[in-house]
């Protein structure tokens, strides 16, 4: 499937009448983080469109990183007798209880994007290969900045394992270059506004930096706004992670050096298809619980191949 925001939102209206009549096949409940972020919006809407294509009713709700809200949303899914739950967990440890609750109620849970720190509960955990993606991005960042520079890092939400995995992936590459010196690291919780304010603070304390490496696009875009405001963007190497439409536009504009595309549209669809297989057959479509999906680099050399939210046309 190749989804754009317009086609995602139009999916229900354009479903054939026969498919709409098949909604009685049951509910798939989709719980994401925060759809105001284009990454999580795409995750939820692709999963919803796929579920409806397969003949299910589907709804998308958001916990916004709050485990109490997440727990209440799982309770609602149980009350509504959902056939399956597609969950992007709020917290690697704190979401385990909500998943257990669903499993005890006989509802299979398929995890997407972030992980939980307990195996054997969810039927599958489908996530980006964050270590691979971080190393890919860090190598592109070094190629752009050279092997001697000072820089800062923007770190994602500590409750999400992906934040540390990406930071570790950056470090694996950057530690090979002793003259690349990290001057500061700030937690900005995947958020553009926090990325902006944290970049302002780091720039004030470290005015001579020449690079920013970021755990996601939203934080990187916030950093770019702060650098622009300070008149420091020209010549600055800024790397992002996600492959969001705004980040791609920033690559095209020459403001963002690269973004690492997470194939969220692919694994969100695949999670629903695996749920459907389990619902209909009582067995797993894929034996491995943790399934990694490799990331791709988007930079000036291939940005024109970006074919929609979080998708890259590799055929051209």
PDB file of C-alpha atoms in Angstrom:
ATOM      1  CA  UNK A   1       0.000   0.000   0.000  1.00  0.00           C
ATOM      2  CA  UNK A   2       1.135   3.545  -0.743  1.00  0.00           C
ATOM      3  CA  UNK A   3      -0.618   5.919   1.649  1.00  0.00           C
ATOM      4  CA  UNK A   4      -0.903   9.690   1.595  1.00  0.00           C
ATOM      5  CA  UNK A   5      -2.773  11.703   4.225  1.00  0.00           C
ATOM      6  CA  UNK A   6      -5.605  12.313   1.734  1.00  0.00           C
ATOM      7  CA  UNK A   7      -5.933   8.681   0.671  1.00  0.00           C
ATOM      8  CA  UNK A   8      -5.715   7.459   4.257  1.00  0.00           C
ATOM      9  CA  UNK A   9      -8.578   9.699   5.371  1.00  0.00           C
ATOM     10  CA  UNK A  10     -10.634   8.807   2.293  1.00  0.00           C
ATOM     11  CA  UNK A  11     -10.271   5.047   2.743  1.00  0.00           C
ATOM     12  CA  UNK A  12     -13.485   4.429   4.684  1.00  0.00           C
ATOM     13  CA  UNK A  13     -15.570   6.514   2.287  1.00  0.00           C
ATOM     14  CA  UNK A  14     -14.303   4.589  -0.739  1.00  0.00           C
ATOM     15  CA  UNK A  15     -14.598   1.042   0.633  1.00  0.00           C
ATOM     16  CA  UNK A  16     -16.891  -1.173  -1.424  1.00  0.00           C
ATOM     17  CA  UNK A  17     -20.329  -1.765   0.104  1.00  0.00           C
ATOM     18  CA  UNK A  18     -19.554  -5.458   0.504  1.00  0.00           C
ATOM     19  CA  UNK A  19     -16.444  -4.685   2.562  1.00  0.00           C
ATOM     20  CA  UNK A  20     -18.408  -2.240   4.709  1.00  0.00           C
ATOM     21  CA  UNK A  21     -21.023  -4.909   5.298  1.00  0.00           C
ATOM     22  CA  UNK A  22     -18.295  -7.192   6.574  1.00  0.00           C
ATOM     23  CA  UNK A  23     -17.586  -4.945   9.557  1.00  0.00           C
ATOM     24  CA  UNK A  24     -19.447  -7.469  11.703  1.00  0.00           C
ATOM     25  CA  UNK A  25     -16.274  -9.567  11.520  1.00  0.00           C
ATOM     26  CA  UNK A  26     -15.234  -7.693  14.651  1.00  0.00           C
ATOM     27  CA  UNK A  27     -13.202  -4.814  16.002  1.00  0.00           C
ATOM     28  CA  UNK A  28      -9.475  -4.212  15.819  1.00  0.00           C
ATOM     29  CA  UNK A  29      -8.465  -1.581  18.367  1.00  0.00           C
ATOM     30  CA  UNK A  30      -5.445   0.526  17.423  1.00  0.00           C
ATOM     31  CA  UNK A  31      -3.697   2.479  20.189  1.00  0.00           C
ATOM     32  CA  UNK A  32      -0.916   4.892  19.188  1.00  0.00           C
ATOM     33  CA  UNK A  33       1.099   7.542  20.976  1.00  0.00           C
ATOM     34  CA  UNK A  34       0.165  10.986  19.647  1.00  0.00           C
ATOM     35  CA  UNK A  35      -1.323  11.481  16.162  1.00  0.00           C
ATOM     36  CA  UNK A  36      -0.351  15.157  16.149  1.00  0.00           C
ATOM     37  CA  UNK A  37       3.076  13.759  15.228  1.00  0.00           C
ATOM     38  CA  UNK A  38       2.934  12.715  11.536  1.00  0.00           C
ATOM     39  CA  UNK A  39       4.787   9.494  12.277  1.00  0.00           C
ATOM     40  CA  UNK A  40       2.178   8.249  14.742  1.00  0.00           C
ATOM     41  CA  UNK A  41      -0.646   9.639  12.605  1.00  0.00           C
ATOM     42  CA  UNK A  42       0.541   7.513   9.696  1.00  0.00           C
ATOM     43  CA  UNK A  43       0.995   4.480  11.943  1.00  0.00           C
ATOM     44  CA  UNK A  44      -2.589   4.656  13.183  1.00  0.00           C
ATOM     45  CA  UNK A  45      -4.261   5.484   9.891  1.00  0.00           C
ATOM     46  CA  UNK A  46      -2.403   2.829   7.896  1.00  0.00           C
ATOM     47  CA  UNK A  47      -3.343   0.214  10.494  1.00  0.00           C
ATOM     48  CA  UNK A  48      -6.974   1.387  10.440  1.00  0.00           C
ATOM     49  CA  UNK A  49      -7.187   1.375   6.649  1.00  0.00           C
ATOM     50  CA  UNK A  50      -5.680  -2.121   6.513  1.00  0.00           C
ATOM     51  CA  UNK A  51      -8.084  -3.470   9.135  1.00  0.00           C
ATOM     52  CA  UNK A  52     -11.065  -2.046   7.284  1.00  0.00           C
ATOM     53  CA  UNK A  53      -9.801  -3.434   3.985  1.00  0.00           C
ATOM     54  CA  UNK A  54      -9.739  -6.855   5.654  1.00  0.00           C
ATOM     55  CA  UNK A  55     -13.351  -6.453   6.776  1.00  0.00           C
ATOM     56  CA  UNK A  56     -13.000  -5.317  10.384  1.00  0.00           C
ATOM     57  CA  UNK A  57     -14.328  -2.338  12.221  1.00  0.00           C
ATOM     58  CA  UNK A  58     -11.380  -0.307  13.507  1.00  0.00           C
ATOM     59  CA  UNK A  59     -10.711   2.685  15.693  1.00  0.00           C
ATOM     60  CA  UNK A  60      -7.598   4.668  16.527  1.00  0.00           C
ATOM     61  CA  UNK A  61      -7.037   6.132  19.985  1.00  0.00           C
ATOM     62  CA  UNK A  62      -3.991   7.763  21.585  1.00  0.00           C
ATOM     63  CA  UNK A  63      -2.373   7.534  25.019  1.00  0.00           C
ATOM     64  CA  UNK A  64       0.115  10.403  24.439  1.00  0.00           C
ATOM     65  CA  UNK A  65       2.751   8.623  26.467  1.00  0.00           C
ATOM     66  CA  UNK A  66       0.589   8.240  29.574  1.00  0.00           C
ATOM     67  CA  UNK A  67       0.351   4.684  30.922  1.00  0.00           C
ATOM     68  CA  UNK A  68      -2.871   5.377  32.852  1.00  0.00           C
ATOM     69  CA  UNK A  69      -4.570   6.542  29.662  1.00  0.00           C
ATOM     70  CA  UNK A  70      -3.145   3.530  27.859  1.00  0.00           C
ATOM     71  CA  UNK A  71      -4.556   1.199  30.529  1.00  0.00           C
ATOM     72  CA  UNK A  72      -7.999   2.813  30.212  1.00  0.00           C
ATOM     73  CA  UNK A  73      -7.898   2.442  26.424  1.00  0.00           C
ATOM     74  CA  UNK A  74      -7.062  -1.254  26.798  1.00  0.00           C
ATOM     75  CA  UNK A  75     -10.007  -1.584  29.221  1.00  0.00           C
ATOM     76  CA  UNK A  76     -12.251  -0.054  26.571  1.00  0.00           C
ATOM     77  CA  UNK A  77     -10.955  -2.476  23.947  1.00  0.00           C
ATOM     78  CA  UNK A  78     -11.702  -5.366  26.310  1.00  0.00           C
ATOM     79  CA  UNK A  79     -15.203  -4.042  26.989  1.00  0.00           C
ATOM     80  CA  UNK A  80     -15.767  -3.703  23.244  1.00  0.00           C
ATOM     81  CA  UNK A  81     -14.629  -7.310  22.770  1.00  0.00           C
ATOM     82  CA  UNK A  82     -11.908  -6.380  20.311  1.00  0.00           C
ATOM     83  CA  UNK A  83     -10.595  -9.252  18.228  1.00  0.00           C
ATOM     84  CA  UNK A  84      -7.070  -7.850  18.512  1.00  0.00           C
ATOM     85  CA  UNK A  85      -5.187  -4.809  19.762  1.00  0.00           C
ATOM     86  CA  UNK A  86      -2.473  -3.063  17.768  1.00  0.00           C
ATOM     87  CA  UNK A  87      -0.438  -1.148  20.354  1.00  0.00           C
ATOM     88  CA  UNK A  88       2.411   1.339  20.193  1.00  0.00           C
ATOM     89  CA  UNK A  89       3.303   1.155  23.907  1.00  0.00           C
ATOM     90  CA  UNK A  90       3.641   4.205  26.121  1.00  0.00           C
ATOM     91  CA  UNK A  91       6.494   2.816  28.194  1.00  0.00           C
ATOM     92  CA  UNK A  92       8.835  -0.139  27.796  1.00  0.00           C
ATOM     93  CA  UNK A  93       8.216  -1.272  31.380  1.00  0.00           C
ATOM     94  CA  UNK A  94       5.034   0.551  32.295  1.00  0.00           C
ATOM     95  CA  UNK A  95       2.990  -0.858  29.402  1.00  0.00           C
ATOM     96  CA  UNK A  96       3.572  -4.484  30.374  1.00  0.00           C
ATOM     97  CA  UNK A  97       0.592  -4.455  32.758  1.00  0.00           C
ATOM     98  CA  UNK A  98      -1.809  -3.212  30.083  1.00  0.00           C
ATOM     99  CA  UNK A  99      -0.642  -5.908  27.670  1.00  0.00           C
ATOM    100  CA  UNK A 100      -1.034  -8.575  30.370  1.00  0.00           C
ATOM    101  CA  UNK A 101      -4.561  -7.376  31.025  1.00  0.00           C
ATOM    102  CA  UNK A 102      -5.516  -7.725  27.368  1.00  0.00           C
ATOM    103  CA  UNK A 103      -3.917 -11.151  27.089  1.00  0.00           C
ATOM    104  CA  UNK A 104      -5.734 -12.368  30.217  1.00  0.00           C
ATOM    105  CA  UNK A 105      -8.977 -11.212  28.589  1.00  0.00           C
ATOM    106  CA  UNK A 106      -8.175 -13.401  25.582  1.00  0.00           C
ATOM    107  CA  UNK A 107      -7.288 -10.549  23.224  1.00  0.00           C
ATOM    108  CA  UNK A 108      -4.075 -10.942  21.204  1.00  0.00           C
ATOM    109  CA  UNK A 109      -1.787  -7.907  21.225  1.00  0.00           C
ATOM    110  CA  UNK A 110       0.498  -6.941  18.356  1.00  0.00           C
ATOM    111  CA  UNK A 111       3.103  -4.333  19.310  1.00  0.00           C
ATOM    112  CA  UNK A 112       4.348  -1.790  16.790  1.00  0.00           C
ATOM    113  CA  UNK A 113       7.169   0.765  16.753  1.00  0.00           C
ATOM    114  CA  UNK A 114       8.231   0.752  20.429  1.00  0.00           C
ATOM    115  CA  UNK A 115       8.916  -2.352  22.500  1.00  0.00           C
ATOM    116  CA  UNK A 116       7.892  -3.713  25.870  1.00  0.00           C
ATOM    117  CA  UNK A 117      10.521  -5.231  28.157  1.00  0.00           C
ATOM    118  CA  UNK A 118       8.879  -8.620  28.470  1.00  0.00           C
ATOM    119  CA  UNK A 119       8.701 -11.323  25.862  1.00  0.00           C
ATOM    120  CA  UNK A 120       6.005 -13.968  25.555  1.00  0.00           C
ATOM    121  CA  UNK A 121       3.057 -11.606  26.100  1.00  0.00           C
ATOM    122  CA  UNK A 122       2.507  -9.921  22.761  1.00  0.00           C
ATOM    123  CA  UNK A 123       2.001 -12.147  19.749  1.00  0.00           C
ATOM    124  CA  UNK A 124       4.520  -9.999  17.872  1.00  0.00           C
ATOM    125  CA  UNK A 125       6.630  -6.884  18.285  1.00  0.00           C
ATOM    126  CA  UNK A 126       7.190  -5.230  14.918  1.00  0.00           C
ATOM    127  CA  UNK A 127       9.754  -2.438  15.143  1.00  0.00           C
ATOM    128  CA  UNK A 128      12.235  -0.517  13.059  1.00  0.00           C
ATOM    129  CA  UNK A 129      15.792  -1.784  13.204  1.00  0.00           C
ATOM    130  CA  UNK A 130      16.822   1.227  15.252  1.00  0.00           C
ATOM    131  CA  UNK A 131      20.442   0.175  15.735  1.00  0.00           C
ATOM    132  CA  UNK A 132      20.885  -0.282  11.986  1.00  0.00           C
ATOM    133  CA  UNK A 133      19.119   2.997  11.240  1.00  0.00           C
ATOM    134  CA  UNK A 134      21.145   4.942  13.793  1.00  0.00           C
ATOM    135  CA  UNK A 135      24.424   3.613  12.420  1.00  0.00           C
ATOM    136  CA  UNK A 136      23.276   4.429   8.887  1.00  0.00           C
ATOM    137  CA  UNK A 137      22.455   7.991   9.904  1.00  0.00           C
ATOM    138  CA  UNK A 138      25.645   8.464  11.910  1.00  0.00           C
ATOM    139  CA  UNK A 139      27.789   7.380   8.961  1.00  0.00           C
ATOM    140  CA  UNK A 140      26.030   9.912   6.727  1.00  0.00           C
ATOM    141  CA  UNK A 141      26.481  12.555   9.423  1.00  0.00           C
ATOM    142  CA  UNK A 142      30.243  11.881   9.659  1.00  0.00           C
ATOM    143  CA  UNK A 143      30.569  11.972   5.890  1.00  0.00           C
ATOM    144  CA  UNK A 144      28.940  15.421   5.885  1.00  0.00           C
ATOM    145  CA  UNK A 145      30.762  16.950   8.865  1.00  0.00           C
ATOM    146  CA  UNK A 146      34.183  15.323   8.569  1.00  0.00           C
ATOM    147  CA  UNK A 147      36.199  13.585  11.259  1.00  0.00           C
ATOM    148  CA  UNK A 148      36.967  16.664  13.384  1.00  0.00           C
ATOM    149  CA  UNK A 149      34.147  18.767  14.832  1.00  0.00           C
ATOM    150  CA  UNK A 150      32.178  19.573  17.952  1.00  0.00           C
ATOM    151  CA  UNK A 151      28.485  18.759  18.127  1.00  0.00           C
ATOM    152  CA  UNK A 152      25.419  18.240  20.316  1.00  0.00           C
ATOM    153  CA  UNK A 153      22.826  15.486  20.517  1.00  0.00           C
ATOM    154  CA  UNK A 154      19.063  15.582  21.025  1.00  0.00           C
ATOM    155  CA  UNK A 155      17.808  12.498  22.858  1.00  0.00           C
ATOM    156  CA  UNK A 156      14.249  11.131  22.666  1.00  0.00           C
ATOM    157  CA  UNK A 157      11.906  10.023  25.448  1.00  0.00           C
ATOM    158  CA  UNK A 158      13.852   7.961  28.037  1.00  0.00           C
ATOM    159  CA  UNK A 159      10.787   5.750  28.623  1.00  0.00           C
ATOM    160  CA  UNK A 160      11.071   4.527  25.013  1.00  0.00           C
ATOM    161  CA  UNK A 161      13.806   1.957  24.378  1.00  0.00           C
ATOM    162  CA  UNK A 162      14.234   3.389  20.885  1.00  0.00           C
ATOM    163  CA  UNK A 163      15.789   6.556  22.316  1.00  0.00           C
ATOM    164  CA  UNK A 164      18.688   4.737  23.951  1.00  0.00           C
ATOM    165  CA  UNK A 165      19.088   2.301  21.062  1.00  0.00           C
ATOM    166  CA  UNK A 166      19.479   5.176  18.606  1.00  0.00           C
ATOM    167  CA  UNK A 167      21.856   7.073  20.869  1.00  0.00           C
ATOM    168  CA  UNK A 168      23.946   3.923  21.294  1.00  0.00           C
ATOM    169  CA  UNK A 169      23.917   3.438  17.519  1.00  0.00           C
ATOM    170  CA  UNK A 170      25.207   6.969  17.012  1.00  0.00           C
ATOM    171  CA  UNK A 171      27.914   6.390  19.608  1.00  0.00           C
ATOM    172  CA  UNK A 172      29.050   3.139  17.974  1.00  0.00           C
ATOM    173  CA  UNK A 173      29.966   5.088  14.855  1.00  0.00           C
ATOM    174  CA  UNK A 174      31.030   8.443  16.288  1.00  0.00           C
ATOM    175  CA  UNK A 175      33.333   6.913  18.915  1.00  0.00           C
ATOM    176  CA  UNK A 176      35.561   5.741  16.086  1.00  0.00           C
ATOM    177  CA  UNK A 177      36.504   9.381  15.457  1.00  0.00           C
ATOM    178  CA  UNK A 178      38.322  10.798  18.518  1.00  0.00           C
ATOM    179  CA  UNK A 179      38.266  14.340  17.126  1.00  0.00           C
ATOM    180  CA  UNK A 180      34.465  14.409  17.019  1.00  0.00           C
ATOM    181  CA  UNK A 181      33.603  15.888  20.407  1.00  0.00           C
ATOM    182  CA  UNK A 182      30.113  15.863  21.889  1.00  0.00           C
ATOM    183  CA  UNK A 183      29.686  19.122  23.803  1.00  0.00           C
ATOM    184  CA  UNK A 184      26.190  18.451  25.190  1.00  0.00           C
ATOM    185  CA  UNK A 185      23.242  16.064  25.118  1.00  0.00           C
ATOM    186  CA  UNK A 186      19.687  17.042  26.016  1.00  0.00           C
ATOM    187  CA  UNK A 187      16.468  15.055  26.351  1.00  0.00           C
ATOM    188  CA  UNK A 188      13.748  16.558  24.148  1.00  0.00           C
ATOM    189  CA  UNK A 189      11.188  13.718  24.297  1.00  0.00           C
ATOM    190  CA  UNK A 190      10.633  13.404  20.527  1.00  0.00           C
ATOM    191  CA  UNK A 191       9.035  16.879  20.575  1.00  0.00           C
ATOM    192  CA  UNK A 192       9.665  19.785  18.166  1.00  0.00           C
ATOM    193  CA  UNK A 193       9.034  22.518  20.718  1.00  0.00           C
ATOM    194  CA  UNK A 194      11.393  20.886  23.199  1.00  0.00           C
ATOM    195  CA  UNK A 195      13.960  20.414  20.451  1.00  0.00           C
ATOM    196  CA  UNK A 196      13.774  24.147  19.780  1.00  0.00           C
ATOM    197  CA  UNK A 197      14.190  25.184  23.426  1.00  0.00           C
ATOM    198  CA  UNK A 198      16.920  22.632  24.181  1.00  0.00           C
ATOM    199  CA  UNK A 199      18.810  23.687  21.065  1.00  0.00           C
ATOM    200  CA  UNK A 200      18.637  27.311  22.175  1.00  0.00           C
ATOM    201  CA  UNK A 201      20.192  26.384  25.530  1.00  0.00           C
ATOM    202  CA  UNK A 202      22.908  24.191  24.052  1.00  0.00           C
ATOM    203  CA  UNK A 203      23.777  26.779  21.431  1.00  0.00           C
ATOM    204  CA  UNK A 204      24.098  29.506  24.042  1.00  0.00           C
ATOM    205  CA  UNK A 205      26.486  27.338  26.044  1.00  0.00           C
ATOM    206  CA  UNK A 206      28.325  26.009  22.972  1.00  0.00           C
ATOM    207  CA  UNK A 207      28.283  28.673  20.240  1.00  0.00           C
ATOM    208  CA  UNK A 208      31.057  27.054  18.189  1.00  0.00           C
ATOM    209  CA  UNK A 209      29.406  23.696  17.448  1.00  0.00           C
ATOM    210  CA  UNK A 210      29.088  22.642  13.813  1.00  0.00           C
ATOM    211  CA  UNK A 211      26.669  19.730  14.053  1.00  0.00           C
ATOM    212  CA  UNK A 212      23.487  18.354  15.628  1.00  0.00           C
ATOM    213  CA  UNK A 213      22.541  14.685  15.643  1.00  0.00           C
ATOM    214  CA  UNK A 214      18.974  13.973  16.654  1.00  0.00           C
ATOM    215  CA  UNK A 215      17.015  10.909  17.701  1.00  0.00           C
ATOM    216  CA  UNK A 216      14.018  11.937  15.594  1.00  0.00           C
ATOM    217  CA  UNK A 217      12.850  14.434  12.995  1.00  0.00           C
ATOM    218  CA  UNK A 218      10.624  16.511  15.246  1.00  0.00           C
ATOM    219  CA  UNK A 219      13.496  17.351  17.590  1.00  0.00           C
ATOM    220  CA  UNK A 220      15.769  18.021  14.607  1.00  0.00           C
ATOM    221  CA  UNK A 221      13.216  20.388  13.058  1.00  0.00           C
ATOM    222  CA  UNK A 222      12.954  22.232  16.365  1.00  0.00           C
ATOM    223  CA  UNK A 223      16.738  22.534  16.407  1.00  0.00           C
ATOM    224  CA  UNK A 224      16.721  23.916  12.865  1.00  0.00           C
ATOM    225  CA  UNK A 225      14.224  26.597  13.902  1.00  0.00           C
ATOM    226  CA  UNK A 226      16.483  27.631  16.800  1.00  0.00           C
ATOM    227  CA  UNK A 227      19.575  27.650  14.579  1.00  0.00           C
ATOM    228  CA  UNK A 228      17.779  29.778  11.989  1.00  0.00           C
ATOM    229  CA  UNK A 229      16.691  32.236  14.648  1.00  0.00           C
ATOM    230  CA  UNK A 230      20.271  32.524  15.888  1.00  0.00           C
ATOM    231  CA  UNK A 231      21.676  32.903  12.373  1.00  0.00           C
ATOM    232  CA  UNK A 232      23.676  29.697  12.829  1.00  0.00           C
ATOM    233  CA  UNK A 233      22.057  27.280  10.388  1.00  0.00           C
ATOM    234  CA  UNK A 234      24.336  27.889   7.397  1.00  0.00           C
ATOM    235  CA  UNK A 235      27.045  25.236   7.305  1.00  0.00           C
ATOM    236  CA  UNK A 236      25.517  23.303  10.224  1.00  0.00           C
ATOM    237  CA  UNK A 237      25.172  19.524   9.770  1.00  0.00           C
ATOM    238  CA  UNK A 238      21.833  18.368  11.208  1.00  0.00           C
ATOM    239  CA  UNK A 239      20.674  14.754  11.070  1.00  0.00           C
ATOM    240  CA  UNK A 240      17.160  13.469  11.744  1.00  0.00           C
ATOM    241  CA  UNK A 241      15.387  10.143  12.142  1.00  0.00           C
ATOM    242  CA  UNK A 242      11.888   9.045  11.000  1.00  0.00           C
ATOM    243  CA  UNK A 243      11.460  10.135   7.382  1.00  0.00           C
ATOM    244  CA  UNK A 244       8.555  12.489   8.084  1.00  0.00           C
ATOM    245  CA  UNK A 245       7.135  14.705   5.300  1.00  0.00           C
ATOM    246  CA  UNK A 246       8.366  17.872   7.046  1.00  0.00           C
ATOM    247  CA  UNK A 247      11.845  16.401   7.374  1.00  0.00           C
ATOM    248  CA  UNK A 248      11.889  15.472   3.694  1.00  0.00           C
ATOM    249  CA  UNK A 249      10.926  19.048   2.841  1.00  0.00           C
ATOM    250  CA  UNK A 250      13.808  20.234   5.034  1.00  0.00           C
ATOM    251  CA  UNK A 251      16.218  17.919   3.184  1.00  0.00           C
ATOM    252  CA  UNK A 252      14.971  19.341  -0.115  1.00  0.00           C
ATOM    253  CA  UNK A 253      15.501  22.864   1.244  1.00  0.00           C
ATOM    254  CA  UNK A 254      19.083  22.046   2.242  1.00  0.00           C
ATOM    255  CA  UNK A 255      18.358  22.632   5.940  1.00  0.00           C
ATOM    256  CA  UNK A 256      18.399  19.012   7.145  1.00  0.00           C
ATOM    257  CA  UNK A 257      21.376  16.952   5.970  1.00  0.00           C
ATOM    258  CA  UNK A 258      19.478  13.672   6.020  1.00  0.00           C
ATOM    259  CA  UNK A 259      16.690  11.769   7.709  1.00  0.00           C
ATOM    260  CA  UNK A 260      16.592   8.043   8.423  1.00  0.00           C
ATOM    261  CA  UNK A 261      13.288   6.682   7.188  1.00  0.00           C
ATOM    262  CA  UNK A 262      11.481   4.244   9.453  1.00  0.00           C
ATOM    263  CA  UNK A 263       9.164   1.998   7.401  1.00  0.00           C
ATOM    264  CA  UNK A 264       6.180   2.651   9.692  1.00  0.00           C
ATOM    265  CA  UNK A 265       3.656   2.310   6.881  1.00  0.00           C
ATOM    266  CA  UNK A 266       5.037  -1.170   6.170  1.00  0.00           C
ATOM    267  CA  UNK A 267       5.088  -2.575   9.690  1.00  0.00           C
ATOM    268  CA  UNK A 268       1.777  -0.953  10.698  1.00  0.00           C
ATOM    269  CA  UNK A 269       0.105  -2.739   7.795  1.00  0.00           C
ATOM    270  CA  UNK A 270       1.962  -5.980   8.496  1.00  0.00           C
ATOM    271  CA  UNK A 271       0.920  -5.975  12.168  1.00  0.00           C
ATOM    272  CA  UNK A 272      -2.750  -5.887  11.177  1.00  0.00           C
ATOM    273  CA  UNK A 273      -2.273  -8.620   8.592  1.00  0.00           C
ATOM    274  CA  UNK A 274      -0.559 -10.798  11.208  1.00  0.00           C
ATOM    275  CA  UNK A 275      -3.419 -10.099  13.623  1.00  0.00           C
ATOM    276  CA  UNK A 276      -5.937 -11.085  10.951  1.00  0.00           C
ATOM    277  CA  UNK A 277      -4.045 -14.321  10.291  1.00  0.00           C
ATOM    278  CA  UNK A 278      -4.043 -15.172  13.994  1.00  0.00           C
ATOM    279  CA  UNK A 279      -7.750 -14.335  14.406  1.00  0.00           C
ATOM    280  CA  UNK A 280      -8.696 -16.577  11.478  1.00  0.00           C
ATOM    281  CA  UNK A 281      -6.244 -19.430  11.971  1.00  0.00           C
ATOM    282  CA  UNK A 282      -5.363 -19.481  15.645  1.00  0.00           C
ATOM    283  CA  UNK A 283      -1.673 -19.546  14.803  1.00  0.00           C
ATOM    284  CA  UNK A 284       1.080 -17.056  14.185  1.00  0.00           C
ATOM    285  CA  UNK A 285       1.884 -15.937  10.658  1.00  0.00           C
ATOM    286  CA  UNK A 286       5.492 -15.239  11.739  1.00  0.00           C
ATOM    287  CA  UNK A 287       7.087 -17.390  14.426  1.00  0.00           C
ATOM    288  CA  UNK A 288       9.497 -14.764  15.791  1.00  0.00           C
ATOM    289  CA  UNK A 289       7.991 -12.375  18.308  1.00  0.00           C
ATOM    290  CA  UNK A 290      10.453  -9.535  17.660  1.00  0.00           C
ATOM    291  CA  UNK A 291      10.572  -8.569  14.000  1.00  0.00           C
ATOM    292  CA  UNK A 292      12.988  -5.900  12.771  1.00  0.00           C
ATOM    293  CA  UNK A 293      12.390  -3.747   9.699  1.00  0.00           C
ATOM    294  CA  UNK A 294      15.459  -2.058   8.217  1.00  0.00           C
ATOM    295  CA  UNK A 295      15.561   1.717   7.850  1.00  0.00           C
ATOM    296  CA  UNK A 296      16.640   3.712   4.793  1.00  0.00           C
ATOM    297  CA  UNK A 297      18.599   6.930   4.430  1.00  0.00           C
ATOM    298  CA  UNK A 298      17.041   9.927   2.695  1.00  0.00           C
ATOM    299  CA  UNK A 299      19.408  12.695   1.651  1.00  0.00           C
ATOM    300  CA  UNK A 300      19.835  15.063  -1.282  1.00  0.00           C
ATOM    301  CA  UNK A 301      20.788  12.177  -3.579  1.00  0.00           C
ATOM    302  CA  UNK A 302      17.473  10.338  -3.353  1.00  0.00           C
ATOM    303  CA  UNK A 303      14.972  12.706  -1.731  1.00  0.00           C
ATOM    304  CA  UNK A 304      12.976  12.990  -4.960  1.00  0.00           C
ATOM    305  CA  UNK A 305      12.151   9.274  -4.668  1.00  0.00           C
ATOM    306  CA  UNK A 306      10.094   9.968  -1.541  1.00  0.00           C
ATOM    307  CA  UNK A 307       6.655   8.779  -2.631  1.00  0.00           C
ATOM    308  CA  UNK A 308       4.423   9.566   0.341  1.00  0.00           C
ATOM    309  CA  UNK A 309       4.371   9.516   4.120  1.00  0.00           C
ATOM    310  CA  UNK A 310       7.288   7.319   5.281  1.00  0.00           C
ATOM    311  CA  UNK A 311       7.718   5.541   1.942  1.00  0.00           C
ATOM    312  CA  UNK A 312      10.619   5.618  -0.491  1.00  0.00           C
ATOM    313  CA  UNK A 313      10.364   4.400  -4.078  1.00  0.00           C
ATOM    314  CA  UNK A 314      13.476   2.298  -4.562  1.00  0.00           C
ATOM    315  CA  UNK A 315      12.576   1.207  -8.085  1.00  0.00           C
ATOM    316  CA  UNK A 316      13.802   4.421  -9.700  1.00  0.00           C
TER     317      UNK A 316
END
